[in-house]
Amino acid sequence: MKYAIEIKNLKKNYPDFSLKVDELKIPSGAVIGLIGENGAGKTTLIKSILNIIKKDDGKIKIFDKDLEEQELNIKEDIGVVLDNTFFPESLNSRNIDSIMQDIYKNWDSKLFYKYLKDFGIKDNQILKTMSKGMRKKVEIATALSHHPKLLILDEATSGLDPIVRNEVLDLFLNFIKDEEHTIILSTHITSDLEHIADHIIFIDKGTIVLENTRDEIIDNYGILKCDIDEFDRIDTNDIVSFRKNKYSYEILINDKDKCRKKYKDFVIDKITIEDLMLLMIKGGK
Amino acid sequence: MLGMIKKDIFMIRNNLKTLIFAIFIYLFYTFMFEADMSFILPFMMLMICISTFGYDEYNNWYSFASALPQGKINTVKSKYITTITLIIFATIIGIICTFIISNFKTTINFSDAISSISGCLFAIFILVSMLFPFLFKYGHEKGRIAMFILGMGAFAVIILLKKVINISIPTSIITFLDSYGLIIFLILSIIFIGISYLISKKIFLKKEF
């Protein structure tokens, strides 16, 4: 398998937070959903991959090249949308086109204006007068217009209305049709990931707690529901985490088939990524 | 790097009114009071260029710039190149204005004004070289405070030398500066700014956003 990103023993320490990734391999040609609560380490991981922050230890390879040794070449092939808006407010899209022509070797003005047209953005409108969603669209168009191989999107779909968000997700799906292309999408809108993600990486308190394909997560994980007095009948080895409600328990299990055979009297529901996040972070163990 | 320079120019373009206002003040004072106000234009230009640091911070530009190819190095390089180029440009406008005024006002000597403008330009370059590492290290707000302290410090040193210690410059040094001052200023400016750039680059490469 070809990997877009390979990370080994990555460490980044702050006084009140540490990111620690022993090993992470992100396959090419896939959409990777990065999930976790605020402050879990998603942005730190993204910024480490982009070398915006200096790691304390570890190795990062992108497109099979060492990030530190070949940063310039690597970054030519990466499109970025960060969580905060980043273009100066006084610029318009024409200015951005002019700036980017001298930053990326492969900058494609035609493509940039095509995206803007598709998004319904006038090229002479200054960013200051745009809504947050419109500014995000300009940033997405910018990230896509130098023919990158890797798109790194930190909360790129937040602030967009559902219709535009769907358009943008379709755009990402179109981008990923090329097997060389990869997307890392960090988002709190987990339904977006159910729509497009191939892999899910779940970060909690600076470490990766779950990494698997979306299908395997949806197929294997489930929520077993039982009454309070039935809870003791569930083998603790089958419980990943649980949430106690007023009259019942919701138990996160990671082997749905096995549990269906073992606990025939219980209801086992399909899991959503949001449920998974909630139960893994907030659930008891 | 050209892209980063363009970005700063596009932002500065919005401050064109401030610069035109500065030109008017300069013309007015020089014409009406025959006063030497040669520092105004390059100084105003410096202030405008410094304001781009504030806009960059406000707009989270640095984190995005760090994700671009050669982003961090080009950010530092472009700030120096843009600022120096625009200060020289403002100085040239000042020289042209002075030349025009000197044709109407006989009390204004053009060659004296050129010496004064060169001195100002040198002082502004020294200010740039001292200030920019502060701006890159501590950001726009704290950098402005540093500029104020530097300015006040320089002013205090001049007053001290002139009033308290009462140092008189020997005529031989004045004659030497008359002949070679411009070249010396130029060489010193290049050295100061070169060192300043290297310090700023080191600071900015270590910085995280």
XYZ file of C-alpha atoms in Angstrom:
494
model
C 0.000 0.000 0.000
C 1.179 3.515 -0.827
C 1.162 5.997 2.028
C 0.713 9.741 1.777
C 1.949 10.304 5.319
C 4.002 8.146 7.656
C 4.567 9.258 11.233
C 6.797 7.551 13.775
C 7.285 8.408 17.446
C 5.966 11.925 17.080
C 6.090 13.952 20.276
C 5.114 17.520 20.891
C 5.050 18.794 24.427
C 3.401 21.922 25.800
C 3.303 22.839 29.475
C -0.289 21.593 29.816
C -0.650 19.242 26.861
C 1.316 16.577 24.989
C 0.777 14.987 21.609
C 2.191 11.495 21.272
C 1.799 9.431 18.110
C 3.765 6.179 18.130
C 2.922 5.183 14.564
C 0.492 6.487 11.998
C 0.290 5.586 8.349
C -2.151 7.500 6.182
C -2.877 5.706 2.904
C -2.879 7.546 -0.414
C -6.121 7.945 -2.279
C -8.289 8.111 0.814
C -10.262 10.624 2.831
C -9.086 10.557 6.414
C -11.418 11.920 9.039
C -9.714 13.325 12.090
C -12.033 13.455 15.074
C -11.763 14.324 18.730
C -13.056 16.933 21.123
C -11.665 20.474 21.328
C -8.106 20.449 22.598
C -7.647 16.728 21.883
C -4.666 17.356 19.615
C -6.123 17.386 16.078
C -4.756 20.806 15.180
C -1.410 20.028 16.846
C -1.158 16.904 14.685
C -2.063 18.870 11.546
C 0.406 21.636 12.369
C 3.128 19.049 13.007
C 2.437 17.493 9.597
C 2.706 20.964 8.047
C 5.819 21.769 10.100
C 4.101 24.920 11.373
C 5.099 23.813 14.856
C 8.390 22.124 15.686
C 8.030 18.606 16.958
C 10.087 17.555 19.972
C 10.775 14.122 18.584
C 9.881 11.727 15.807
C 9.912 11.397 12.042
C 7.353 12.524 9.499
C 7.442 11.372 5.900
C 5.103 12.805 3.294
C 4.914 11.283 -0.196
C 7.794 9.066 0.974
C 10.015 12.129 1.509
C 11.408 13.314 4.818
C 9.504 16.442 5.841
C 12.499 18.219 7.311
C 14.803 17.479 4.403
C 12.383 18.173 1.571
C 9.878 20.586 3.060
C 9.860 22.897 0.046
C 9.045 20.145 -2.484
C 6.504 18.571 -0.192
C 4.615 21.802 0.483
C 4.250 22.476 -3.238
C 1.919 19.468 -3.257
C -0.133 20.312 -0.181
C -3.292 22.396 -0.133
C -4.246 23.821 3.241
C -7.333 25.257 4.896
C -6.794 26.114 8.543
C -9.404 26.463 11.267
C -9.116 30.259 11.477
C -9.542 32.467 8.443
C -6.121 33.603 7.315
C -6.241 35.940 4.324
C -5.936 39.669 5.076
C -9.413 41.164 5.055
C -8.511 43.962 2.673
C -7.700 41.580 -0.183
C -10.029 40.408 -2.913
C -9.904 37.165 -4.872
C -7.945 38.776 -7.709
C -5.276 39.812 -5.206
C -5.158 36.271 -3.850
C -4.750 34.896 -7.363
C -1.911 37.329 -8.007
C -0.185 36.449 -4.710
C -0.527 32.694 -5.158
C 0.873 32.795 -8.692
C 4.199 33.688 -7.103
C 3.958 31.212 -4.258
C 3.010 27.932 -5.934
C 4.778 26.740 -9.082
C 1.647 24.915 -10.228
C -0.832 27.675 -9.459
C -3.733 27.502 -11.909
C -5.557 30.836 -12.182
C -8.193 29.413 -14.537
C -9.053 26.701 -12.056
C -9.159 29.216 -9.194
C -11.634 31.455 -11.024
C -13.660 28.399 -12.010
C -14.030 27.408 -8.360
C -14.954 30.978 -7.435
C -17.574 31.022 -10.179
C -18.959 27.685 -8.994
C -19.123 29.059 -5.462
C -20.804 32.236 -6.669
C -18.045 34.564 -5.488
C -17.209 37.760 -7.362
C -13.493 38.143 -7.972
C -13.450 41.835 -7.051
C -15.286 41.470 -3.755
C -13.032 42.149 -0.795
C -12.919 39.528 1.928
C -14.000 42.005 4.587
C -17.433 42.209 3.001
C -17.833 38.437 2.738
C -19.566 36.148 5.194
C -17.513 33.587 7.099
C -18.804 30.863 4.789
C -17.835 32.799 1.661
C -14.345 33.394 3.011
C -14.054 29.686 3.713
C -15.020 29.001 0.100
C -12.240 31.306 -1.130
C -9.802 29.443 1.106
C -10.996 26.073 -0.205
C -10.675 27.322 -3.804
C -7.143 28.501 -2.988
C -6.209 25.161 -1.447
C -7.388 23.298 -4.552
C -6.000 25.564 -7.263
C -2.364 24.514 -7.349
C -3.185 20.879 -8.116
C -2.142 19.514 -4.719
C -1.791 15.807 -4.010
C -2.671 16.209 -0.368
C -5.404 18.391 1.065
C -5.227 19.207 4.746
C -8.465 20.712 5.969
C -8.873 21.836 9.536
C -12.542 22.612 10.159
C -12.934 23.522 6.491
C -16.650 22.820 6.400
C -17.591 24.676 9.570
C -19.485 27.889 8.945
C -20.913 26.590 5.672
C -24.624 26.076 5.275
C -25.769 22.477 4.552
C -26.224 23.097 0.817
C -22.784 24.596 0.304
C -21.281 22.004 2.617
C -22.655 19.291 0.370
C -21.227 21.062 -2.689
C -17.844 21.264 -0.990
C -17.964 17.616 0.047
C -18.778 16.670 -3.553
C -15.776 18.729 -4.609
C -13.618 16.756 -2.207
C -15.037 13.490 -3.513
C -14.184 14.626 -7.018
C -10.665 15.500 -5.896
C -10.179 12.075 -4.368
C -11.074 10.291 -7.616
C -7.394 10.531 -8.479
C -5.718 7.676 -6.590
C -2.690 9.851 -5.881
C -4.813 12.327 -3.978
C -5.418 12.253 -0.239
C -7.528 14.358 2.103
C -7.139 14.821 5.824
C -10.298 16.365 7.153
C -10.542 17.460 10.736
C -14.092 18.317 11.674
C -16.639 18.422 14.437
C -19.403 17.798 11.925
C -19.171 14.028 12.126
C -22.000 13.508 9.641
C -19.632 14.893 6.965
C -17.231 12.079 7.730
C -19.966 9.471 7.473
C -20.571 10.952 4.035
C -17.037 10.918 2.675
C -14.375 9.496 5.026
C -12.660 6.196 4.215
C -10.623 6.139 7.414
C -11.248 7.565 10.848
C -8.546 8.666 13.240
C -9.823 9.426 16.691
C -7.594 11.509 18.947
C -8.191 11.966 22.632
C -5.928 13.747 25.121
C -3.060 13.845 22.638
C -3.021 10.177 21.666
C -4.689 8.202 18.910
C -7.312 6.036 20.585
C -8.848 4.596 17.446
C -7.711 4.264 13.855
C -9.639 2.196 11.385
C -11.635 2.290 8.183
C -15.034 3.925 8.499
C -16.752 0.740 7.286
C -15.039 -1.430 9.864
C -15.943 0.992 12.614
C -19.568 1.129 11.539
C -19.672 -2.674 11.050
C -17.896 -3.678 14.262
C -18.891 -1.065 16.785
C -22.382 -0.839 18.159
C -24.446 0.335 21.099
C -25.885 -2.356 23.293
C -28.866 -1.128 25.287
C -29.943 -2.656 28.558
C -31.842 -1.869 31.739
C -30.015 -0.892 34.888
C -30.561 -4.266 36.532
C -29.339 -6.115 33.407
C -26.011 -4.301 33.276
C -24.255 -6.844 35.505
C -25.001 -9.590 32.963
C -22.664 -7.945 30.439
C -19.108 -9.264 30.452
C -16.718 -6.395 31.262
C -14.397 -7.632 28.491
C -17.095 -6.803 25.955
C -17.516 -3.249 27.217
C -15.452 -0.525 25.574
C -17.269 2.176 27.528
C -20.768 2.881 28.754
C -23.166 5.676 29.546
C -25.707 5.446 32.307
C -29.070 7.051 31.577
C -31.992 7.437 33.990
C -33.448 3.961 33.382
C -30.970 2.280 31.097
C -27.385 1.820 30.003
C -25.837 2.437 26.599
C -22.815 0.233 26.190
C -20.235 0.700 23.468
C -19.106 -2.649 22.077
C -16.486 -3.311 19.415
C -17.573 -6.728 18.165
C -21.175 -6.480 17.117
C -21.456 -9.992 15.653
C -20.012 -11.675 18.722
C -22.254 -9.637 21.043
C -25.356 -10.347 18.964
C -24.770 -14.064 19.471
C -23.815 -13.681 23.118
C -26.551 -11.269 24.192
C -29.554 -12.409 22.183
C -32.092 -10.640 24.425
C -30.526 -7.235 24.043
C -30.950 -4.581 21.422
C -27.747 -3.628 19.611
C -27.985 -0.433 17.608
C -25.882 0.730 14.702
C -23.365 3.349 15.720
C -22.757 6.794 14.335
C -19.380 8.501 14.571
C -20.899 11.056 16.907
C -22.115 8.288 19.281
C -18.703 6.681 19.121
C -17.020 9.964 20.039
C -19.427 10.687 22.853
C -19.203 7.238 24.385
C -15.444 6.979 24.082
C -14.814 10.413 25.565
C -17.594 10.793 28.062
C -18.457 7.176 28.760
C -17.356 5.269 31.840
C -15.121 2.225 31.723
C 8.812 35.616 -1.996
C 7.297 37.902 -4.616
C 3.872 36.666 -3.561
C 4.481 37.783 0.018
C 5.721 41.186 -1.168
C 2.592 41.542 -3.291
C 0.457 40.698 -0.267
C 2.074 43.476 1.760
C 1.770 45.942 -1.124
C -1.934 45.098 -1.537
C -2.449 45.765 2.171
C -0.377 48.950 2.157
C -2.290 50.224 -0.867
C -5.195 50.840 1.486
C -3.009 53.264 3.439
C -2.313 55.379 0.369
C -4.473 58.163 1.816
C -2.198 58.346 4.872
C 0.823 58.718 2.622
C -0.801 61.406 0.495
C -1.724 63.224 3.727
C 1.927 62.961 4.838
C 3.075 64.433 1.501
C 0.719 67.382 2.020
C 1.994 67.999 5.557
C 5.536 67.764 4.265
C 4.876 70.228 1.430
C 2.914 72.583 3.669
C 5.533 72.790 6.421
C 8.474 73.011 4.065
C 6.790 75.663 1.925
C 5.163 77.778 4.646
C 7.690 77.551 7.457
C 10.746 76.637 5.417
C 11.330 73.943 7.986
C 13.291 70.767 7.394
C 10.670 68.039 7.538
C 12.561 65.550 5.411
C 12.026 62.713 7.881
C 8.229 62.776 7.570
C 7.717 60.785 4.371
C 10.124 57.865 5.015
C 9.011 57.792 8.647
C 5.339 57.657 7.681
C 6.181 54.904 5.226
C 7.929 52.991 7.996
C 4.847 53.306 10.183
C 2.639 52.054 7.348
C 4.949 49.084 6.758
C 4.986 48.275 10.467
C 1.188 48.221 10.450
C 1.327 45.181 8.117
C 2.728 43.182 11.039
C -0.448 43.997 12.964
C -2.701 43.044 10.055
C -0.826 39.760 9.606
C -1.292 38.868 13.258
C -4.938 39.922 13.267
C -5.710 37.860 10.173
C -3.788 34.745 11.331
C -1.637 35.066 8.222
C 1.524 33.721 9.833
C 0.121 30.246 10.478
C -1.010 29.982 6.847
C 2.264 31.474 5.578
C 4.136 28.834 7.588
C 2.272 26.145 5.661
C 3.392 27.559 2.300
C 6.589 26.555 0.478
C 9.473 28.519 2.057
C 6.740 30.390 3.895
C 8.585 31.426 7.044
C 11.816 32.562 5.367
C 9.919 34.415 2.654
C 7.762 36.161 5.247
C 10.863 37.653 6.886
C 12.615 38.419 3.589
C 9.561 40.091 2.093
C 9.000 42.323 5.153
C 12.541 43.687 4.891
C 12.497 44.090 1.114
C 9.051 45.720 1.047
C 9.847 48.098 3.896
C 13.258 49.161 2.593
C 12.009 49.586 -0.962
C 9.012 51.656 0.117
C 11.093 53.805 2.461
C 13.505 54.538 -0.408
C 10.502 55.272 -2.629
C 9.109 57.710 -0.022
C 12.539 59.323 0.275
C 12.702 59.815 -3.496
C 9.295 61.508 -3.395
C 10.665 63.707 -0.604
C 13.723 64.605 -2.674
C 11.561 65.499 -5.685
C 9.300 67.652 -3.503
C 12.311 69.380 -1.935
C 13.809 70.013 -5.373
C 10.578 71.631 -6.549
C 10.255 73.753 -3.393
C 13.917 74.817 -3.502
C 13.175 76.426 -6.884
C 10.569 78.658 -5.239
C 12.141 79.216 -1.834
C 15.707 80.441 -2.001
C 16.161 79.839 1.736
C 15.978 76.093 1.135
C 19.285 74.780 -0.135
C 18.776 71.613 -2.136
C 22.180 70.061 -1.400
C 21.775 70.727 2.339
C 18.323 69.153 2.180
C 19.810 66.078 0.463
C 22.354 65.678 3.286
C 19.560 65.997 5.824
C 17.369 63.456 3.982
C 20.310 61.013 3.751
C 20.863 61.345 7.502
C 17.175 60.680 8.125
C 17.214 57.689 5.826
C 20.203 56.275 7.682
C 18.481 56.821 11.042
C 15.308 55.111 9.759
C 17.306 52.136 8.462
C 18.975 51.803 11.860
C 15.515 51.955 13.446
C 14.257 49.258 11.061
C 17.237 47.042 11.832
C 16.684 47.385 15.575
C 12.912 47.196 15.503
C 12.148 44.317 13.140
C 13.627 41.543 15.305
C 11.410 42.855 18.130
C 8.356 42.813 15.859
C 9.064 39.242 14.791
C 9.768 38.130 18.339
C 7.084 39.919 20.337
C 4.497 40.865 17.721
C 3.098 44.174 16.575
C 1.743 45.570 19.860
C 4.833 44.915 21.959
C 7.030 45.838 18.999
C 5.463 49.285 18.895
C 6.285 49.759 22.564
C 9.849 48.687 21.760
C 9.926 51.294 18.988
C 8.793 53.973 21.417
C 11.471 52.944 23.924
C 14.113 52.852 21.183
C 13.063 56.285 19.934
C 13.052 57.788 23.410
C 16.375 56.107 24.164
C 17.985 57.510 21.035
C 16.592 60.952 21.816
C 17.918 60.759 25.385
C 21.367 59.714 24.162
C 21.507 62.666 21.738
C 20.427 65.133 24.455
C 22.956 63.621 26.850
C 25.777 63.922 24.354
C 24.827 67.433 23.387
C 23.891 69.024 26.721
C 25.437 67.117 29.590
C 28.698 65.822 28.211
C 28.910 68.607 25.655
C 30.954 66.677 23.119
C 32.033 68.780 20.171
C 32.707 66.966 16.928
C 36.146 67.814 15.500
C 36.073 69.620 12.136
C 38.203 66.878 10.561
C 35.402 64.355 11.243
C 32.809 66.770 9.824
C 34.907 67.260 6.666
C 35.375 63.498 6.392
C 31.635 62.897 6.768
C 30.907 65.600 4.189
C 33.003 63.725 1.664
C 32.299 60.101 2.522
C 29.202 60.283 4.753
C 26.815 58.926 2.153
C 28.961 55.882 1.404
C 29.570 55.232 5.097
C 25.841 55.530 5.831
C 25.108 53.161 2.979
C 27.644 50.559 4.091
C 26.546 50.783 7.742
C 22.873 50.517 6.739
C 23.570 47.367 4.722
C 25.541 45.833 7.605
C 22.912 46.718 10.221
C 19.996 45.535 8.123
C 21.847 42.358 7.118
C 22.500 41.462 10.757
C 18.934 42.411 11.681
C 17.554 40.154 8.921
C 19.604 37.189 10.133
C 18.392 37.700 13.707
C 14.746 38.079 12.580
C 15.019 34.962 10.423
C 16.355 32.939 13.334
C 13.590 34.238 15.605
C 10.808 33.614 13.087
C 11.960 30.116 12.131
C 11.697 29.109 15.784
C 8.304 30.702 16.249
C 5.161 28.567 16.316
C 1.687 29.627 15.282
